[in-house]
XYZ file of C-alpha atoms in Angstrom:
500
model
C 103.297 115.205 110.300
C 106.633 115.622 112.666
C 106.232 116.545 116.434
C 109.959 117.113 118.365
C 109.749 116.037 121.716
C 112.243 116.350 124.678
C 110.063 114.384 127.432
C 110.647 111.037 128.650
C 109.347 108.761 125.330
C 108.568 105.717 127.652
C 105.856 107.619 129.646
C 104.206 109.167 126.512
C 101.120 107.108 125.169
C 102.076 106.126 121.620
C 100.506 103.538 119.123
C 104.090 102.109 118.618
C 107.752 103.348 118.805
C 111.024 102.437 117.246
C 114.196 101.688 119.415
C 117.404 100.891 118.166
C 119.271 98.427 119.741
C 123.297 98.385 119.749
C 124.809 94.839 120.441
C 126.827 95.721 123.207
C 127.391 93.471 126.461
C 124.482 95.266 128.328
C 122.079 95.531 125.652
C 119.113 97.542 127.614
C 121.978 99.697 129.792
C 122.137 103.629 129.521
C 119.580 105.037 127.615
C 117.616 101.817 127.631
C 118.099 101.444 131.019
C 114.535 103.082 132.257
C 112.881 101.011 129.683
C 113.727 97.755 131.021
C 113.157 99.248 134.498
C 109.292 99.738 133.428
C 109.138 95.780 132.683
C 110.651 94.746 135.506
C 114.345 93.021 133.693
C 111.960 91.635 131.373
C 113.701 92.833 128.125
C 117.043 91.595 129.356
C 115.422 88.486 129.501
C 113.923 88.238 126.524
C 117.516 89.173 124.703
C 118.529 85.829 126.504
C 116.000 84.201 124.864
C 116.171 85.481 121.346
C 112.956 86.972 121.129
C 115.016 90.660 120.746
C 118.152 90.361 119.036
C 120.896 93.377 118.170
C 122.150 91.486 115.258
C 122.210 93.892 112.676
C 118.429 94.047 111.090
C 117.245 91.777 113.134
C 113.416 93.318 113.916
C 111.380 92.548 116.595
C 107.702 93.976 118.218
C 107.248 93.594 121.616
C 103.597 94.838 123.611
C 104.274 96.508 126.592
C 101.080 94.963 128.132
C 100.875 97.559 130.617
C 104.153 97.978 131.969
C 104.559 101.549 129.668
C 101.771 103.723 128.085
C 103.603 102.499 124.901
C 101.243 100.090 123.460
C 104.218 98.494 121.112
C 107.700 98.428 120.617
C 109.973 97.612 117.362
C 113.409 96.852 118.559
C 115.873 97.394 115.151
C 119.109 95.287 115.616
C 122.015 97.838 115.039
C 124.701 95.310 115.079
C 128.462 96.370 116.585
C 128.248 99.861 117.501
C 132.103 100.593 115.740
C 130.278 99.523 113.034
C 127.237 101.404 112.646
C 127.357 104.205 109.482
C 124.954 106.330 108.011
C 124.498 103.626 105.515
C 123.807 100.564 107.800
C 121.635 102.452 109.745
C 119.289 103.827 106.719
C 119.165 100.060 106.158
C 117.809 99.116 109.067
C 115.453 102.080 109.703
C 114.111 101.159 106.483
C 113.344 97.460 107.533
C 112.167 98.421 110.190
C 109.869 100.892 108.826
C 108.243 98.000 106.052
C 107.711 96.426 109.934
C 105.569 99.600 111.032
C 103.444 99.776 108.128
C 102.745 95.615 107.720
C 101.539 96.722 111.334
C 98.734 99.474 109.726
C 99.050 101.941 112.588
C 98.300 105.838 111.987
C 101.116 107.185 113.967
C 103.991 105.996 115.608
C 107.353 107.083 117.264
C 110.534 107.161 117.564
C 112.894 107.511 120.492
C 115.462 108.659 118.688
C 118.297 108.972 120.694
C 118.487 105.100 120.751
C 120.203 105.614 117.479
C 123.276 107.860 118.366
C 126.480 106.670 118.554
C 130.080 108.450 118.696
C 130.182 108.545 114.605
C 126.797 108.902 114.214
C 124.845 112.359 115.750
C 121.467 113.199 116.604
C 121.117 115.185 113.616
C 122.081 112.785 111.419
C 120.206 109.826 112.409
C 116.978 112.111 112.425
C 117.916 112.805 108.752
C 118.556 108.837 108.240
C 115.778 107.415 109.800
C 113.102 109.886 108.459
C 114.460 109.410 104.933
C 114.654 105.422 105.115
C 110.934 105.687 106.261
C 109.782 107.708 103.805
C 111.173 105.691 101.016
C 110.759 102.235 102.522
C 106.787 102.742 103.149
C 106.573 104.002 99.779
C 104.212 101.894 97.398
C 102.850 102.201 93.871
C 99.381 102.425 93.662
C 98.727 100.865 90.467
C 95.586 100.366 88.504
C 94.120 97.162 90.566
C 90.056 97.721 91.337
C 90.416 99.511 95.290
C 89.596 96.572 97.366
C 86.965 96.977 100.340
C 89.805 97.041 103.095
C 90.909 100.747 104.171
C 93.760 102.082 103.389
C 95.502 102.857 106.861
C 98.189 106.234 106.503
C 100.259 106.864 108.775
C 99.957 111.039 109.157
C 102.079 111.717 112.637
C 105.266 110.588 113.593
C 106.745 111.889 116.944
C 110.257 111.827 117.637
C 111.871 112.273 121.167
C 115.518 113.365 121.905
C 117.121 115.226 124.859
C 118.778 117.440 121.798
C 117.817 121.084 120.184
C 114.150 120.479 118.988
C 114.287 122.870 116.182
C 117.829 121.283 114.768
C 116.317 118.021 114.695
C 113.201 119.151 113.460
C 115.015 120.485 110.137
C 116.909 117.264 110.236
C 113.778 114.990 110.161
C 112.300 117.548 107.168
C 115.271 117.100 105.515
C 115.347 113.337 105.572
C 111.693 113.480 104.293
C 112.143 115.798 101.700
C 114.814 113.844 100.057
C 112.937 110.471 100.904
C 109.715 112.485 98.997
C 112.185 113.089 95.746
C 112.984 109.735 95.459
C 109.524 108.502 95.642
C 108.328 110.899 92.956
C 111.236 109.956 90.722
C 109.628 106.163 91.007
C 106.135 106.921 90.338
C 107.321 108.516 86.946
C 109.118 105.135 85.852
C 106.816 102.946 87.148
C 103.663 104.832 85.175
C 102.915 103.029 81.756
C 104.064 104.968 78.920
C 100.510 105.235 77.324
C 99.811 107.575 80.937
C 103.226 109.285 80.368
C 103.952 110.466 77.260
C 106.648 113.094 76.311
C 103.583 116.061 76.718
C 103.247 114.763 80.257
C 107.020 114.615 81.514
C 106.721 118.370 80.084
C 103.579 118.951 81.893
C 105.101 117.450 85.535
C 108.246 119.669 84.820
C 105.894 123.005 84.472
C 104.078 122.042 87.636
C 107.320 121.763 89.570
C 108.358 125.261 88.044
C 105.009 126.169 89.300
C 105.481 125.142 92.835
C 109.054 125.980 93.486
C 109.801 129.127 91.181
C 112.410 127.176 88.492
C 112.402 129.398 85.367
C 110.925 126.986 83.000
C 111.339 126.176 78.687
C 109.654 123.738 76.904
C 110.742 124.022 73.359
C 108.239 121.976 71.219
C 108.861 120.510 68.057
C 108.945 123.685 65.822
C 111.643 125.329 68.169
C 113.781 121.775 68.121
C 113.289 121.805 64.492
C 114.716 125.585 64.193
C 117.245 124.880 66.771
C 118.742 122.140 64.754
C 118.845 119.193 67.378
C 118.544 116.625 64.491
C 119.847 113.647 66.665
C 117.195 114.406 69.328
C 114.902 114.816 65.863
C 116.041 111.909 64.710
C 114.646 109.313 67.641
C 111.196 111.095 67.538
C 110.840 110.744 63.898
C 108.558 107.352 63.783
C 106.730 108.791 66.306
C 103.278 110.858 66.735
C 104.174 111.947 69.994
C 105.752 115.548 69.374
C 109.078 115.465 71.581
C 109.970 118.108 73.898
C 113.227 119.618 75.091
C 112.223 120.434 79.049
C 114.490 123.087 80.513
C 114.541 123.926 84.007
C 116.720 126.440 86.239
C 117.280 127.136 89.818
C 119.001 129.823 90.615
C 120.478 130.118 93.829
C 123.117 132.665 93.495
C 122.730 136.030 92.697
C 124.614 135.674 89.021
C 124.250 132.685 86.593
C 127.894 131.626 87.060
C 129.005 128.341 88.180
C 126.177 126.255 86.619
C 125.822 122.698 87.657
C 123.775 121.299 84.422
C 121.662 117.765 85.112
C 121.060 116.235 81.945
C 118.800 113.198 81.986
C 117.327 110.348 79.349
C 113.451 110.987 78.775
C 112.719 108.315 76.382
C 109.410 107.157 77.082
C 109.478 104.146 75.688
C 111.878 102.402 73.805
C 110.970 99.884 71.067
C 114.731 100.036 69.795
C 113.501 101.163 66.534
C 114.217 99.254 63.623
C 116.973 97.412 65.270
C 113.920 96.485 67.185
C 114.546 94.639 70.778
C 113.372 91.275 71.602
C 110.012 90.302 73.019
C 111.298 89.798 76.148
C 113.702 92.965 75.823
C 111.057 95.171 74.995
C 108.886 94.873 78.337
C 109.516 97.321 80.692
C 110.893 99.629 78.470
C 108.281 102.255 80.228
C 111.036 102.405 82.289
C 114.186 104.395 79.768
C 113.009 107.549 80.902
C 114.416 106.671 84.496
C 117.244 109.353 83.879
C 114.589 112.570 83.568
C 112.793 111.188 86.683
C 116.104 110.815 88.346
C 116.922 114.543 87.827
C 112.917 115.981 88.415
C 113.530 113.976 91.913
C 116.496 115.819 92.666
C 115.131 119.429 90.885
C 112.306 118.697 93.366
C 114.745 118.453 96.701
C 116.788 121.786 95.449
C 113.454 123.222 94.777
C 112.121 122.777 98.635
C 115.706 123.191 100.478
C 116.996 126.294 98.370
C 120.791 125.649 98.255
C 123.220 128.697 96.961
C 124.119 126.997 94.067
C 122.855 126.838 90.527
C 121.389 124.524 88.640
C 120.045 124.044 84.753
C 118.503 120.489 84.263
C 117.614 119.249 80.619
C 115.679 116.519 79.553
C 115.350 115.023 75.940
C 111.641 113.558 75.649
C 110.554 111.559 73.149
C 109.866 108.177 72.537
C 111.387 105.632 70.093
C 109.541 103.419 67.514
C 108.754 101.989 64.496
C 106.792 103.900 61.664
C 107.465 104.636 57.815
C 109.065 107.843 58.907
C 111.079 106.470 61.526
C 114.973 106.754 61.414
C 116.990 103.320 59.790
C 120.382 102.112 60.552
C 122.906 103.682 57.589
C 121.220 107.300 58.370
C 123.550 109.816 58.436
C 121.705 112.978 60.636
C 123.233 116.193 61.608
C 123.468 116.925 65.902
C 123.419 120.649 67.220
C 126.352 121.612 67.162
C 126.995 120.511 63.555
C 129.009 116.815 63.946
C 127.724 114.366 61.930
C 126.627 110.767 63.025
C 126.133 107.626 60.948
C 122.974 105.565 62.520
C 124.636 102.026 63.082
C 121.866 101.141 65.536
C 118.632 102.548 66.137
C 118.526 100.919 69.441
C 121.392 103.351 70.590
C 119.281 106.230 71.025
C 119.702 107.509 73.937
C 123.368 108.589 74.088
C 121.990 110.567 70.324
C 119.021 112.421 71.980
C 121.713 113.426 75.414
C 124.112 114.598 72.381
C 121.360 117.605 71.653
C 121.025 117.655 75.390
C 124.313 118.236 77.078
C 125.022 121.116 73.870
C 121.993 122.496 74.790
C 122.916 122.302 78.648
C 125.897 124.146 77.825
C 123.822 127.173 75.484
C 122.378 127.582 79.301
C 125.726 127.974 81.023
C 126.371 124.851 82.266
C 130.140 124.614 83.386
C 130.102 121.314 84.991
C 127.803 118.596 83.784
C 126.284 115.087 84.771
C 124.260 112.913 82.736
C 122.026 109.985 83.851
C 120.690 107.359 81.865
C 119.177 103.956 81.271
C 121.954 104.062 78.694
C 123.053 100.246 78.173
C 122.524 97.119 78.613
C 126.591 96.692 78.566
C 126.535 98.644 81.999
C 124.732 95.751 83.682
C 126.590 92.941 81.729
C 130.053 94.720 83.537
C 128.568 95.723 86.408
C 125.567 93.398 87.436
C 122.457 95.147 88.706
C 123.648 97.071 91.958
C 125.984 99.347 90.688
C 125.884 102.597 88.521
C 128.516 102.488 86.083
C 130.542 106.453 85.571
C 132.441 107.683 82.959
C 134.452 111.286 83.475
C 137.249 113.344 81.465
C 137.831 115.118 85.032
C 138.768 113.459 87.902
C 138.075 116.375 90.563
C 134.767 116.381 89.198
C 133.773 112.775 89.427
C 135.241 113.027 92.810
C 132.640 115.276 94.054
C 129.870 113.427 92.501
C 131.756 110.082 93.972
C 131.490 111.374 97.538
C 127.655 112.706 97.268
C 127.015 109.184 95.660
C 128.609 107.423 98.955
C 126.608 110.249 101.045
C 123.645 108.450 99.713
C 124.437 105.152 99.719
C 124.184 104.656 96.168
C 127.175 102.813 94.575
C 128.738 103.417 91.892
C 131.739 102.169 89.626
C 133.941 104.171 86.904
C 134.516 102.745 83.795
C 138.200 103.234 81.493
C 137.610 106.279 79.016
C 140.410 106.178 76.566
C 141.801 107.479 73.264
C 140.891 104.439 71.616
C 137.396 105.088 73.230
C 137.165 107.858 71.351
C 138.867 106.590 67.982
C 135.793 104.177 67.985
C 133.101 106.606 68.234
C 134.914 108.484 65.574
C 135.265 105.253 62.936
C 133.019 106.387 61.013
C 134.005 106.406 57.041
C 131.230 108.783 56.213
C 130.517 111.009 59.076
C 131.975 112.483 61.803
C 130.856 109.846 64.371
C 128.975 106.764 64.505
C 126.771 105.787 67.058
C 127.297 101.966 67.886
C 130.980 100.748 67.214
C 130.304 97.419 68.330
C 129.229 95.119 71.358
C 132.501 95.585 72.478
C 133.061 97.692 75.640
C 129.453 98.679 74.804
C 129.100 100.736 77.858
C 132.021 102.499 77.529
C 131.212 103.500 73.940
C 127.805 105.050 75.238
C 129.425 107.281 77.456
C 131.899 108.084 74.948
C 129.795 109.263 72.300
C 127.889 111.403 74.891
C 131.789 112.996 75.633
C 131.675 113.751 71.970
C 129.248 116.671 72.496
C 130.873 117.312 76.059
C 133.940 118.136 74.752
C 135.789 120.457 77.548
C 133.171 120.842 79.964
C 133.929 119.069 83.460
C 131.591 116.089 82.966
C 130.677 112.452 84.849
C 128.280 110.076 83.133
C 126.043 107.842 84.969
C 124.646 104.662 82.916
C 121.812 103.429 85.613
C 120.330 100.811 83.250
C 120.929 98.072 86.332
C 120.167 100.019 89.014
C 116.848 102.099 87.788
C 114.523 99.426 88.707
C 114.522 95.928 90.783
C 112.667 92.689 90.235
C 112.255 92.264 94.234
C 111.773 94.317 97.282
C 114.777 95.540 99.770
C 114.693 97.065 102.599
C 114.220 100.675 101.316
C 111.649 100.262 98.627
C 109.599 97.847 97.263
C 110.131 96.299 93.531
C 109.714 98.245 90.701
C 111.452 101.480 89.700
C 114.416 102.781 92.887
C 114.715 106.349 92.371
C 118.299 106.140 92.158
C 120.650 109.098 92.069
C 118.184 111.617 93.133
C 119.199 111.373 96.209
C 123.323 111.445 94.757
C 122.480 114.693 92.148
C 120.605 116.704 95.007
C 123.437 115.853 97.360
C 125.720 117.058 94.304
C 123.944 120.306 93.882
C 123.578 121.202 97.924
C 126.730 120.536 98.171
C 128.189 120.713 101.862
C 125.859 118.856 103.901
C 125.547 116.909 107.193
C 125.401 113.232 105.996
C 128.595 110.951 106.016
């Protein structure tokens, strides 16, 4: 799919090819200098004009009518060169990139070094650009009847630099392998739960043991049962889905020590129970198992780029609704390891099913741990929809998983964790814990309960109930599910790395 060139990119015949553009007094001077050469001033002019703009995301497609073997150009707006991060420039790439395929070509370019600056590298815009790409041209294919029109794929994308070939070849790969993760992660939420059922996150998991050589263990209803994960039991009751706990590990060092454990939400759909949602609450609830895709994404990245580091990732899967046998508020069911929780709620499932999860994490060695979930609606209510809300009970942890979260461009905020936190969660007058203290603070009291079963263990909690999915496009994805914090865990679990 990638070809590294070092020849001149102007003189190479190429369906179309993406140039940055820095807003800078000479806009087509130094490396865009030959460029405008080969059409006679004519770019300049047309920057005088408007028709190309450096404003930051401003895109525009010029034909070279002759004047290069290039048959089209997209010029990307950088904006201010002191300006230009990591971040603004995966932006950009990946409007650009909706740009090249609205255009339906098979192949295209990029001249690459149009996008270095003094902060930014070669090797790091490769990485950028080929990972905006990747997850702005992604699209869901849906269920729609095919319509006669052919479906145009773009299968080679040539990039030309005067650097090392083979450093930015691994570059590009990278940025495509982690662009690939993220798009995986959002055809899991986006599939309707009646095509993705607990047996079928379980059966996704065993094909990417398969692939990549993660020891796998699916532990089916009988081994939950002896096991004695009632909360996780609990959720799955009303249903005739038979849960699974999906365990999968990476091991990248030579001794199972230092054991980053992922634990994600796989609740397939969630009816709320009988503290049943609303009808408009209850649509899209396909999407509660955006946690578990969130952590195959990253287990996927690890899996291709092999990092010395390793890694135990556990997923609760069920789904939660409404029969005779399903669990009522005033239950009072008994976790792993052996606390007791009144059911207040039977809408607050998640945060029981992690409970199993994370104590189960830790049976595999897990010394540090991170959670994701769709875990409340509070999170969005504090936050709004473009932020990840954390909770931690270690700072030098959550400042790790802070920085690989910038790395990635994917925001998020930490929330107060308290003693009073805690007293909640623990108001119970009948059992150890209950599971919904009130509206109050409701986000806070999700993570909270999950710290329950955490205890000791370095931990960070990530509530992505706002930022799983979006009603409307951006520039890096279309509407739907985002894939967010694959990109953030696999960062996490790699560890030191080139982006900034």
């Amino acid at each position: 799919m990638f070809h590294i060139s070092n020849g001149n990119p102007y003189e190479s015949e190429q369906e179309c090819m993406l140039v940055g553009l820095l807003d800078q007094p000479e806009k087509f001077s130094g490396k865009l200098q030959r460029l405008d050469e080969a059409f006679g001033g004519k770019l300049t002019e047309l920057v005088k004009t408007g028709d190309i703009s450096a404003k930051y995301k401003s895109v525009a497609v010029i034909h070279s009518l002759g004047n290069t073997p290039v048959k089209r150009f997209i010029f990307i707006g950088l904006g201010r060169k002191k300006k230009l991060t990591v971040a603004r420039l995966r932006e950009a790439a990946g409007k650009a990139s909706k740009k090249l395929k609205d255009l339906r070509v098979e192949s295209f370019s990029i001249a690459l070094d149009t996008f270095i600056t003094g902060e930014i590298t070669a090797e790091k815009a490769a990485w950028t650009v080929s990972e905006a790409f990747t997850m702005a041209s992604y699209e869901f294919p849906g269920y729609k009847q095919k319509s006669n029109e052919p479906k145009v794929i773009i299968d080679t994308i040539t990039v030309f630099t005067n650097e090392d070939k083979k450093t930015i070849d691994s570059a590009v790969k990278t940025g495509w392998i982690f662009g690939t993760g993220v798009n995986r992660a959002r055809t899991l939420v986006n599939t309707p739960s009646n095509l993705l059922r607990p047996s079928d996150l379980a059966a996704y998991a065993a094909e990417l043991a398969d692939e990549y050589g993660f020891e796998i263990e699916l532990l089916d209803k009988e081994d939950i049962e002896k096991l004695g994960m009632g909360a996780f039991l609990a959720v799955n009751r009303g249903s005739g889905e038979p849960p699974y706990m999906i365990v999968l590990k990476y091991q990248g060092k030579e001794e199972w020590t230092d054991v980053l454990g992922l634990v994600g939400k796989g609740i397939t759909f969630d009816t709320g129970g009988y503290s049943i949602k609303s009808k408009n609450g209850i649509v899209g609830m396909k999407t509660d198992m955006g946690g578990a895709a969130s952590v195959l994404g990253a287990m996927e990245i690890i899996g291709r780029l092999r990092p010395e580091r390793n890694v135990v990732a556990v997923i609760p899967a069920t789904d939660n609704v409404i029969s005779e046998k399903a669990f009522k508020p005033d239950d009072v069911i008994t976790s792993m390891n052996g606390k007791t929780i009144e059911v207040l709620n039977t809408d607050a499932e998640g945060r029981l099913v992690l409970a199993d999860a994370v104590t189960y994490a830790k049976m595999h060695g897990a010394g540090r741990l991170v959670d994701v979930a769709t875990l409340t609606g509070g999170v969005i209510i504090a936050l709004g929809l473009d932020k990840t809300g954390a909770i931690t009970n270690d700072e030098e942890f959550y400042q790790e998983v802070k920085e690989a979260s910038k790395k990635a461009g994917e925001f998020i905020w930490p929330l107060p964790y308290t003693k009073k936190d805690k007293e909640r969660v623990r108001s119970s007058k009948i059992a150890d814990l209950n599971n919904s203290p009130g509206r109050e603070g409701h986000a806070i009291m999700g993570g909270a309960f999950i710290g329950e079963f955490v205890e000791n263990t370095p931990w960070v909690h990530l509530d992505i109930a706002g930022t799983a999915t979006t009603d409307k496009g951006y520039d890096l994805g279309p509407s739907g599910a985002t894939g967010v914090m694959v990109r953030t865990l696999a960062l996490l679990a790699i560890g030191e790395n080139k982006q900034e």
